[in-house]
Amino acid sequence: MLGLEEASERILGALRAVGTESVALGEAQGRILAGDVTATVTLPPWDNSAMDGYAVRAADLEGATRDRPAELRVIEAVPAGGFPFRALGAGEATRVMTGAPIPEGADCVVRIEDTDGGERIVRVHDARDAGRNVRPRGEDVREGDVALRAGTPLGPAALAMLAALGRATLEVGRSPRVAIFGSGDELVPVERFAEVREGRRIVASNGYAIAAIVRAAGGVPVDLGVAPDDRGAIQALFEAAARADLVVTSAGVSVGAHDHSRAIVEQLGAVDFWRIAARPGSQLAFGNVRGTPWLGLPGNPVTAIITGALFVRPAVLRMQGARAVHRAPMPATLTTSIARANGMTQLLRARLVRDRGGWRASLTGSQSSGRLASIADADALLVIPPGGGSLAAGAVVAALPLAGAGPMLERLSTSLDA
């Protein structure tokens, strides 16, 4: 069986970006930049003040103290958005606001707090930080520099940079269309919950979870519903799903009498691998249906969500051209001992709390793969490497943050305020 890393590499190595499209800057949040962005201007375009104060010559401030301040004549005031009209001479100062250009002749800025705030004559009593208060021309980016690389996810900072560079429209990775369906005679959509109350059916919750994972990663989920445990019905959905950019199914990849998905994929395309050395998640499958990549997730709800987070999310990002597709693990200290499993990497659901010693991880109760509460209450997956024996309380393990880890952030805020 493949390990987690090898399975991920096999999947990502088989995927290609699905194309690009142009979007307005205001609609680009969360998208993936399709090409390098080269600056066509220099930012900032001039030396400017980092704070409210006075633009001066350093030579005029030598020896200035509170008892013997340097006295300078104020020749003009320049607001942010304005420009100085006069060059600075010896013994002169220009009042400047934050962001205002520095006049010719000035080489530093004195904070207003280090002066008496004079309007015609200003007395400077502390010049120690004056040299730090100028933002030099081109400090941010220079014309011709690559400001952002292809594959960059467009969050607030990247969007601000693109706006500053005048990029009103952007070329981004096209959002892949991801066909999603499940199979099982017992499954019904949430609208038929009355049948669940009667004890005859189960809500097909996996589809909603997988669609959310796809949407959060920038893809477009195409919900094809649920097929009964009938080979013909399942094959018809596979045929329809192959028109998308990626096919994701849940259930049907094991060895039961009603598990038809692998056999159908082998008929319509190819199965690259089936089974990985992870628990939960060992029944993961990957291949293609008529050339369209296919990820077959296990049917247990918790396992579908975990494999969706570990494999579907990176796949959707990679198909948009993203370079970094995995969440970075962080170290967490176990609050209880954990038995290891020979030959299997365990993926355990946990809540994280931060104290002065770092992150501490506590399991969310029973780790049954059918217990949705175990992951609904989780902030992270603990990655427990295979081996014999146990990891004792106090051992440090890798924790992979889960999407929607709001409770963890709330606890972080509380712990830091304590």
CSV table of N, CA and C in Angstrom, one decimal, residues 201-312:
chain,number,residue,atom,x,y,z
A,201,ARG,N,-33.7,5.2,6.3
A,201,ARG,CA,-32.7,5.8,5.4
A,201,ARG,C,-31.7,6.5,6.2
A,202,ILE,N,-30.6,7.0,5.5
A,202,ILE,CA,-29.5,7.8,6.1
A,202,ILE,C,-29.3,9.0,5.2
A,203,VAL,N,-29.1,10.2,5.7
A,203,VAL,CA,-28.9,11.3,4.9
A,203,VAL,C,-27.5,11.2,4.2
A,204,ALA,N,-27.4,11.5,3.0
A,204,ALA,CA,-26.2,11.4,2.2
A,204,ALA,C,-25.3,12.6,2.5
A,205,SER,N,-24.8,12.6,3.7
A,205,SER,CA,-24.0,13.8,4.2
A,205,SER,C,-22.7,14.0,3.5
A,206,ASN,N,-22.2,13.0,2.9
A,206,ASN,CA,-20.8,13.1,2.3
A,206,ASN,C,-20.8,14.1,1.2
A,207,GLY,N,-21.9,14.1,0.4
A,207,GLY,CA,-21.9,15.0,-0.7
A,207,GLY,C,-21.9,16.5,-0.3
A,208,TYR,N,-22.5,16.8,0.8
A,208,TYR,CA,-22.5,18.2,1.2
A,208,TYR,C,-21.1,18.6,1.7
A,209,ALA,N,-20.5,17.7,2.4
A,209,ALA,CA,-19.1,17.9,2.9
A,209,ALA,C,-18.1,18.1,1.8
A,210,ILE,N,-18.2,17.2,0.8
A,210,ILE,CA,-17.2,17.2,-0.3
A,210,ILE,C,-17.4,18.5,-1.1
A,211,ALA,N,-18.7,18.9,-1.3
A,211,ALA,CA,-19.0,20.1,-2.1
A,211,ALA,C,-18.4,21.3,-1.3
A,212,ALA,N,-18.5,21.3,0.0
A,212,ALA,CA,-18.0,22.4,0.7
A,212,ALA,C,-16.4,22.5,0.6
A,213,ILE,N,-15.8,21.3,0.6
A,213,ILE,CA,-14.3,21.3,0.5
A,213,ILE,C,-13.9,21.8,-0.9
A,214,VAL,N,-14.7,21.4,-1.9
A,214,VAL,CA,-14.4,21.8,-3.3
A,214,VAL,C,-14.6,23.4,-3.4
A,215,ARG,N,-15.7,23.8,-2.9
A,215,ARG,CA,-16.0,25.3,-3.0
A,215,ARG,C,-15.0,26.1,-2.3
A,216,ALA,N,-14.6,25.7,-1.1
A,216,ALA,CA,-13.6,26.4,-0.3
A,216,ALA,C,-12.2,26.4,-1.0
A,217,ALA,N,-11.9,25.4,-1.8
A,217,ALA,CA,-10.6,25.4,-2.5
A,217,ALA,C,-10.7,26.1,-3.8
A,218,GLY,N,-11.8,26.7,-4.2
A,218,GLY,CA,-12.0,27.5,-5.4
A,218,GLY,C,-12.6,26.7,-6.6
A,219,GLY,N,-13.1,25.5,-6.3
A,219,GLY,CA,-13.7,24.7,-7.4
A,219,GLY,C,-15.2,25.0,-7.5
A,220,VAL,N,-15.8,24.4,-8.5
A,220,VAL,CA,-17.3,24.5,-8.7
A,220,VAL,C,-17.8,23.1,-8.5
A,221,PRO,N,-18.5,22.8,-7.4
A,221,PRO,CA,-19.1,21.5,-7.2
A,221,PRO,C,-20.3,21.3,-8.1
A,222,VAL,N,-20.3,20.1,-8.8
A,222,VAL,CA,-21.5,19.7,-9.6
A,222,VAL,C,-22.1,18.5,-8.9
A,223,ASP,N,-23.2,18.7,-8.2
A,223,ASP,CA,-23.8,17.6,-7.4
A,223,ASP,C,-24.6,16.7,-8.3
A,224,LEU,N,-24.2,15.5,-8.5
A,224,LEU,CA,-25.0,14.5,-9.3
A,224,LEU,C,-25.9,13.6,-8.4
A,225,GLY,N,-25.9,13.9,-7.1
A,225,GLY,CA,-26.8,13.1,-6.3
A,225,GLY,C,-26.2,11.8,-5.8
A,226,VAL,N,-27.2,10.8,-5.7
A,226,VAL,CA,-26.8,9.5,-5.1
A,226,VAL,C,-27.4,8.5,-6.1
A,227,ALA,N,-26.6,7.5,-6.4
A,227,ALA,CA,-27.1,6.3,-7.2
A,227,ALA,C,-27.5,5.2,-6.3
A,228,PRO,N,-28.5,4.4,-6.6
A,228,PRO,CA,-28.7,3.2,-5.9
A,228,PRO,C,-27.6,2.1,-6.1
A,229,ASP,N,-27.6,1.1,-5.3
A,229,ASP,CA,-26.6,0.1,-5.5
A,229,ASP,C,-26.9,-0.8,-6.7
A,230,ASP,N,-26.8,-0.1,-7.9
A,230,ASP,CA,-27.1,-0.8,-9.1
A,230,ASP,C,-26.0,-0.4,-10.1
A,231,ARG,N,-25.3,-1.4,-10.7
A,231,ARG,CA,-24.2,-1.1,-11.5
A,231,ARG,C,-24.5,-0.2,-12.7
A,232,GLY,N,-25.7,-0.4,-13.3
A,232,GLY,CA,-26.1,0.4,-14.5
A,232,GLY,C,-26.3,1.8,-14.1
A,233,ALA,N,-26.9,2.1,-12.9
A,233,ALA,CA,-27.2,3.4,-12.5
A,233,ALA,C,-25.9,4.2,-12.1
A,234,ILE,N,-25.0,3.4,-11.5
A,234,ILE,CA,-23.7,4.0,-11.1
A,234,ILE,C,-22.9,4.3,-12.3
A,235,GLN,N,-22.9,3.4,-13.3
A,235,GLN,CA,-22.1,3.7,-14.5
A,235,GLN,C,-22.7,4.9,-15.3
A,236,ALA,N,-24.0,5.1,-15.3
A,236,ALA,CA,-24.6,6.3,-15.9
A,236,ALA,C,-24.1,7.6,-15.3
A,237,LEU,N,-24.0,7.6,-14.0
A,237,LEU,CA,-23.4,8.8,-13.3
A,237,LEU,C,-22.0,9.0,-13.6
A,238,PHE,N,-21.2,7.9,-13.7
A,238,PHE,CA,-19.8,8.0,-14.1
A,238,PHE,C,-19.7,8.6,-15.5
A,239,GLU,N,-20.5,8.2,-16.4
A,239,GLU,CA,-20.5,8.7,-17.8
A,239,GLU,C,-20.8,10.2,-17.8
A,240,ALA,N,-21.8,10.6,-17.0
A,240,ALA,CA,-22.1,12.0,-16.9
A,240,ALA,C,-21.0,12.8,-16.2
A,241,ALA,N,-20.4,12.2,-15.2
A,241,ALA,CA,-19.4,12.9,-14.4
A,241,ALA,C,-18.1,13.2,-15.2
A,242,ALA,N,-17.8,12.3,-16.2
A,242,ALA,CA,-16.6,12.4,-16.9
A,242,ALA,C,-16.5,13.7,-17.8
A,243,ARG,N,-17.6,14.4,-17.9
A,243,ARG,CA,-17.6,15.6,-18.6
A,243,ARG,C,-17.1,16.8,-17.8
A,244,ALA,N,-16.9,16.6,-16.5
A,244,ALA,CA,-16.3,17.6,-15.6
A,244,ALA,C,-14.8,17.5,-15.7
A,245,ASP,N,-14.2,18.4,-14.9
A,245,ASP,CA,-12.7,18.4,-14.8
A,245,ASP,C,-12.1,17.4,-13.8
A,246,LEU,N,-13.0,17.0,-12.8
A,246,LEU,CA,-12.5,16.0,-11.8
A,246,LEU,C,-13.8,15.3,-11.3
A,247,VAL,N,-13.7,14.0,-11.1
A,247,VAL,CA,-14.8,13.2,-10.5
A,247,VAL,C,-14.4,12.8,-9.1
A,248,VAL,N,-15.3,13.0,-8.2
A,248,VAL,CA,-15.1,12.6,-6.8
A,248,VAL,C,-16.3,11.8,-6.4
A,249,THR,N,-16.1,10.6,-6.0
A,249,THR,CA,-17.2,9.7,-5.5
A,249,THR,C,-17.0,9.3,-4.1
A,250,SER,N,-18.0,9.0,-3.4
A,250,SER,CA,-17.9,8.4,-2.0
A,250,SER,C,-18.6,7.1,-2.0
A,251,ALA,N,-18.0,6.1,-1.4
A,251,ALA,CA,-18.5,4.7,-1.3
A,251,ALA,C,-18.2,4.0,-2.6
A,252,GLY,N,-18.4,2.6,-2.5
A,252,GLY,CA,-18.3,1.8,-3.7
A,252,GLY,C,-16.9,1.4,-4.1
A,253,VAL,N,-15.9,1.7,-3.2
A,253,VAL,CA,-14.5,1.4,-3.7
A,253,VAL,C,-13.9,0.2,-2.9
A,254,SER,N,-14.8,-0.4,-2.0
A,254,SER,CA,-14.3,-1.6,-1.2
A,254,SER,C,-14.5,-2.9,-2.0
A,255,VAL,N,-14.7,-4.0,-1.3
A,255,VAL,CA,-14.8,-5.3,-1.9
A,255,VAL,C,-16.1,-5.9,-1.7
A,256,GLY,N,-17.1,-5.2,-1.3
A,256,GLY,CA,-18.4,-5.7,-1.0
A,256,GLY,C,-19.2,-6.0,-2.3
A,257,ALA,N,-20.3,-6.8,-2.2
A,257,ALA,CA,-21.0,-7.2,-3.4
A,257,ALA,C,-21.6,-6.0,-4.1
A,258,HIS,N,-21.9,-4.9,-3.4
A,258,HIS,CA,-22.5,-3.7,-4.0
A,258,HIS,C,-21.5,-2.6,-4.3
A,259,ASP,N,-20.2,-2.9,-4.2
A,259,ASP,CA,-19.1,-1.9,-4.4
A,259,ASP,C,-18.7,-2.0,-5.9
A,260,HIS,N,-19.3,-1.2,-6.7
A,260,HIS,CA,-19.1,-1.3,-8.2
A,260,HIS,C,-18.2,-0.2,-8.7
A,261,SER,N,-17.8,0.8,-8.0
A,261,SER,CA,-17.1,1.9,-8.6
A,261,SER,C,-15.8,1.5,-9.2
A,262,ARG,N,-14.9,0.8,-8.5
A,262,ARG,CA,-13.6,0.4,-9.0
A,262,ARG,C,-13.8,-0.4,-10.3
A,263,ALA,N,-14.7,-1.3,-10.4
A,263,ALA,CA,-14.9,-2.1,-11.6
A,263,ALA,C,-15.3,-1.2,-12.8
A,264,ILE,N,-16.2,-0.3,-12.5
A,264,ILE,CA,-16.7,0.6,-13.5
A,264,ILE,C,-15.5,1.5,-14.0
A,265,VAL,N,-14.7,2.0,-13.1
A,265,VAL,CA,-13.6,2.8,-13.6
A,265,VAL,C,-12.6,2.0,-14.4
A,266,GLU,N,-12.4,0.8,-14.0
A,266,GLU,CA,-11.5,0.0,-14.8
A,266,GLU,C,-12.0,-0.3,-16.2
A,267,GLN,N,-13.3,-0.3,-16.3
A,267,GLN,CA,-14.0,-0.5,-17.6
A,267,GLN,C,-13.9,0.8,-18.5
A,268,LEU,N,-14.2,1.9,-17.8
A,268,LEU,CA,-14.2,3.2,-18.6
A,268,LEU,C,-12.9,3.9,-18.7
A,269,GLY,N,-12.0,3.5,-17.8
A,269,GLY,CA,-10.7,4.2,-17.8
A,269,GLY,C,-9.6,3.4,-17.2
A,270,ALA,N,-9.1,3.8,-16.1
A,270,ALA,CA,-8.0,3.0,-15.4
A,270,ALA,C,-8.0,3.4,-13.9
A,271,VAL,N,-7.6,2.4,-13.1
A,271,VAL,CA,-7.4,2.6,-11.7
A,271,VAL,C,-5.9,2.7,-11.5
A,272,ASP,N,-5.4,3.8,-11.0
A,272,ASP,CA,-4.0,4.0,-10.8
A,272,ASP,C,-3.6,3.3,-9.5
A,273,PHE,N,-4.3,3.5,-8.4
A,273,PHE,CA,-4.1,2.8,-7.2
A,273,PHE,C,-5.3,2.7,-6.3
A,274,TRP,N,-5.3,1.7,-5.5
A,274,TRP,CA,-6.4,1.5,-4.5
A,274,TRP,C,-5.8,1.0,-3.2
A,275,ARG,N,-6.2,1.7,-2.2
A,275,ARG,CA,-5.7,1.5,-0.8
A,275,ARG,C,-4.4,2.2,-0.5
A,276,ILE,N,-4.4,2.9,0.7
A,276,ILE,CA,-3.3,3.6,1.2
A,276,ILE,C,-3.1,3.2,2.6
A,277,ALA,N,-1.9,3.4,3.1
A,277,ALA,CA,-1.5,3.0,4.5
A,277,ALA,C,-1.9,4.0,5.5
A,278,ALA,N,-3.2,4.3,5.6
A,278,ALA,CA,-3.7,5.3,6.5
A,278,ALA,C,-5.0,4.8,7.1
A,279,ARG,N,-5.2,5.3,8.4
A,279,ARG,CA,-6.4,4.9,9.1
A,279,ARG,C,-6.9,6.1,9.9
A,280,PRO,N,-8.1,6.6,9.6
A,280,PRO,CA,-9.0,6.1,8.5
A,280,PRO,C,-8.5,6.6,7.1
A,281,GLY,N,-9.1,6.0,6.1
A,281,GLY,CA,-8.8,6.4,4.7
A,281,GLY,C,-8.1,5.4,3.9
A,282,SER,N,-8.0,4.1,4.4
A,282,SER,CA,-7.2,3.1,3.7
A,282,SER,C,-7.9,2.8,2.3
A,283,GLN,N,-9.2,2.9,2.2
A,283,GLN,CA,-9.9,2.5,1.0
A,283,GLN,C,-9.9,3.6,-0.1
A,284,LEU,N,-9.0,4.5,-0.1
A,284,LEU,CA,-8.9,5.6,-1.1
A,284,LEU,C,-8.5,5.0,-2.4
A,285,ALA,N,-9.1,5.5,-3.5
A,285,ALA,CA,-8.7,5.0,-4.9
A,285,ALA,C,-8.5,6.2,-5.8
A,286,PHE,N,-7.7,6.0,-6.8
A,286,PHE,CA,-7.4,7.1,-7.8
A,286,PHE,C,-7.2,6.5,-9.1
A,287,GLY,N,-7.8,7.2,-10.1
A,287,GLY,CA,-7.6,6.7,-11.5
A,287,GLY,C,-8.2,7.8,-12.4
A,288,ASN,N,-8.8,7.3,-13.6
A,288,ASN,CA,-9.4,8.2,-14.5
A,288,ASN,C,-10.6,7.6,-15.2
A,289,VAL,N,-11.6,8.4,-15.5
A,289,VAL,CA,-12.8,7.9,-16.2
A,289,VAL,C,-12.8,8.7,-17.6
A,290,ARG,N,-12.5,7.9,-18.6
A,290,ARG,CA,-12.4,8.5,-20.0
A,290,ARG,C,-11.5,9.7,-20.0
A,291,GLY,N,-10.4,9.6,-19.3
A,291,GLY,CA,-9.4,10.6,-19.2
A,291,GLY,C,-9.6,11.7,-18.2
A,292,THR,N,-10.7,11.7,-17.5
A,292,THR,CA,-11.0,12.6,-16.4
A,292,THR,C,-10.5,12.1,-15.1
A,293,PRO,N,-9.7,12.8,-14.3
A,293,PRO,CA,-9.2,12.2,-13.1
A,293,PRO,C,-10.3,11.9,-12.1
A,294,TRP,N,-10.1,10.8,-11.4
A,294,TRP,CA,-11.2,10.3,-10.5
A,294,TRP,C,-10.6,10.0,-9.1
A,295,LEU,N,-11.2,10.6,-8.1
A,295,LEU,CA,-10.8,10.2,-6.7
A,295,LEU,C,-12.0,9.5,-6.1
A,296,GLY,N,-11.8,8.3,-5.6
A,296,GLY,CA,-12.8,7.5,-5.0
A,296,GLY,C,-12.6,7.5,-3.5
A,297,LEU,N,-13.5,8.2,-2.8
A,297,LEU,CA,-13.3,8.3,-1.3
A,297,LEU,C,-14.1,7.2,-0.6
A,298,PRO,N,-13.7,6.8,0.5
A,298,PRO,CA,-14.5,5.8,1.3
A,298,PRO,C,-15.8,6.4,1.7
A,299,GLY,N,-16.8,5.5,2.1
A,299,GLY,CA,-18.1,6.0,2.3
A,299,GLY,C,-18.4,6.4,3.7
A,300,ASN,N,-17.6,6.0,4.7
A,300,ASN,CA,-17.8,6.5,6.1
A,300,ASN,C,-17.7,8.0,6.1
A,301,PRO,N,-18.6,8.7,6.8
A,301,PRO,CA,-18.6,10.2,6.7
A,301,PRO,C,-17.3,10.8,7.2
A,302,VAL,N,-16.8,10.4,8.3
A,302,VAL,CA,-15.5,11.0,8.8
A,302,VAL,C,-14.4,10.7,7.8
A,303,THR,N,-14.3,9.5,7.3
A,303,THR,CA,-13.2,9.2,6.4
A,303,THR,C,-13.4,10.0,5.1
A,304,ALA,N,-14.6,10.2,4.6
A,304,ALA,CA,-14.8,11.0,3.4
A,304,ALA,C,-14.3,12.4,3.6
A,305,ILE,N,-14.6,13.0,4.8
A,305,ILE,CA,-14.1,14.3,5.0
A,305,ILE,C,-12.6,14.4,5.2
A,306,ILE,N,-12.0,13.5,5.9
A,306,ILE,CA,-10.6,13.5,6.0
A,306,ILE,C,-9.9,13.3,4.7
A,307,THR,N,-10.3,12.3,3.9
A,307,THR,CA,-9.6,12.1,2.6
A,307,THR,C,-9.9,13.3,1.7
A,308,GLY,N,-11.1,13.9,1.8
A,308,GLY,CA,-11.4,15.1,1.0
A,308,GLY,C,-10.5,16.2,1.4
A,309,ALA,N,-10.2,16.4,2.7
A,309,ALA,CA,-9.3,17.5,3.1
A,309,ALA,C,-7.9,17.2,2.6
A,310,LEU,N,-7.4,16.0,2.7
A,310,LEU,CA,-6.0,15.6,2.4
A,310,LEU,C,-5.8,15.5,0.9
A,311,PHE,N,-6.8,15.1,0.1
A,311,PHE,CA,-6.6,14.8,-1.3
A,311,PHE,C,-7.4,15.6,-2.3
A,312,VAL,N,-8.7,15.8,-2.0
A,312,VAL,CA,-9.5,16.6,-2.9
A,312,VAL,C,-9.1,18.0,-2.9
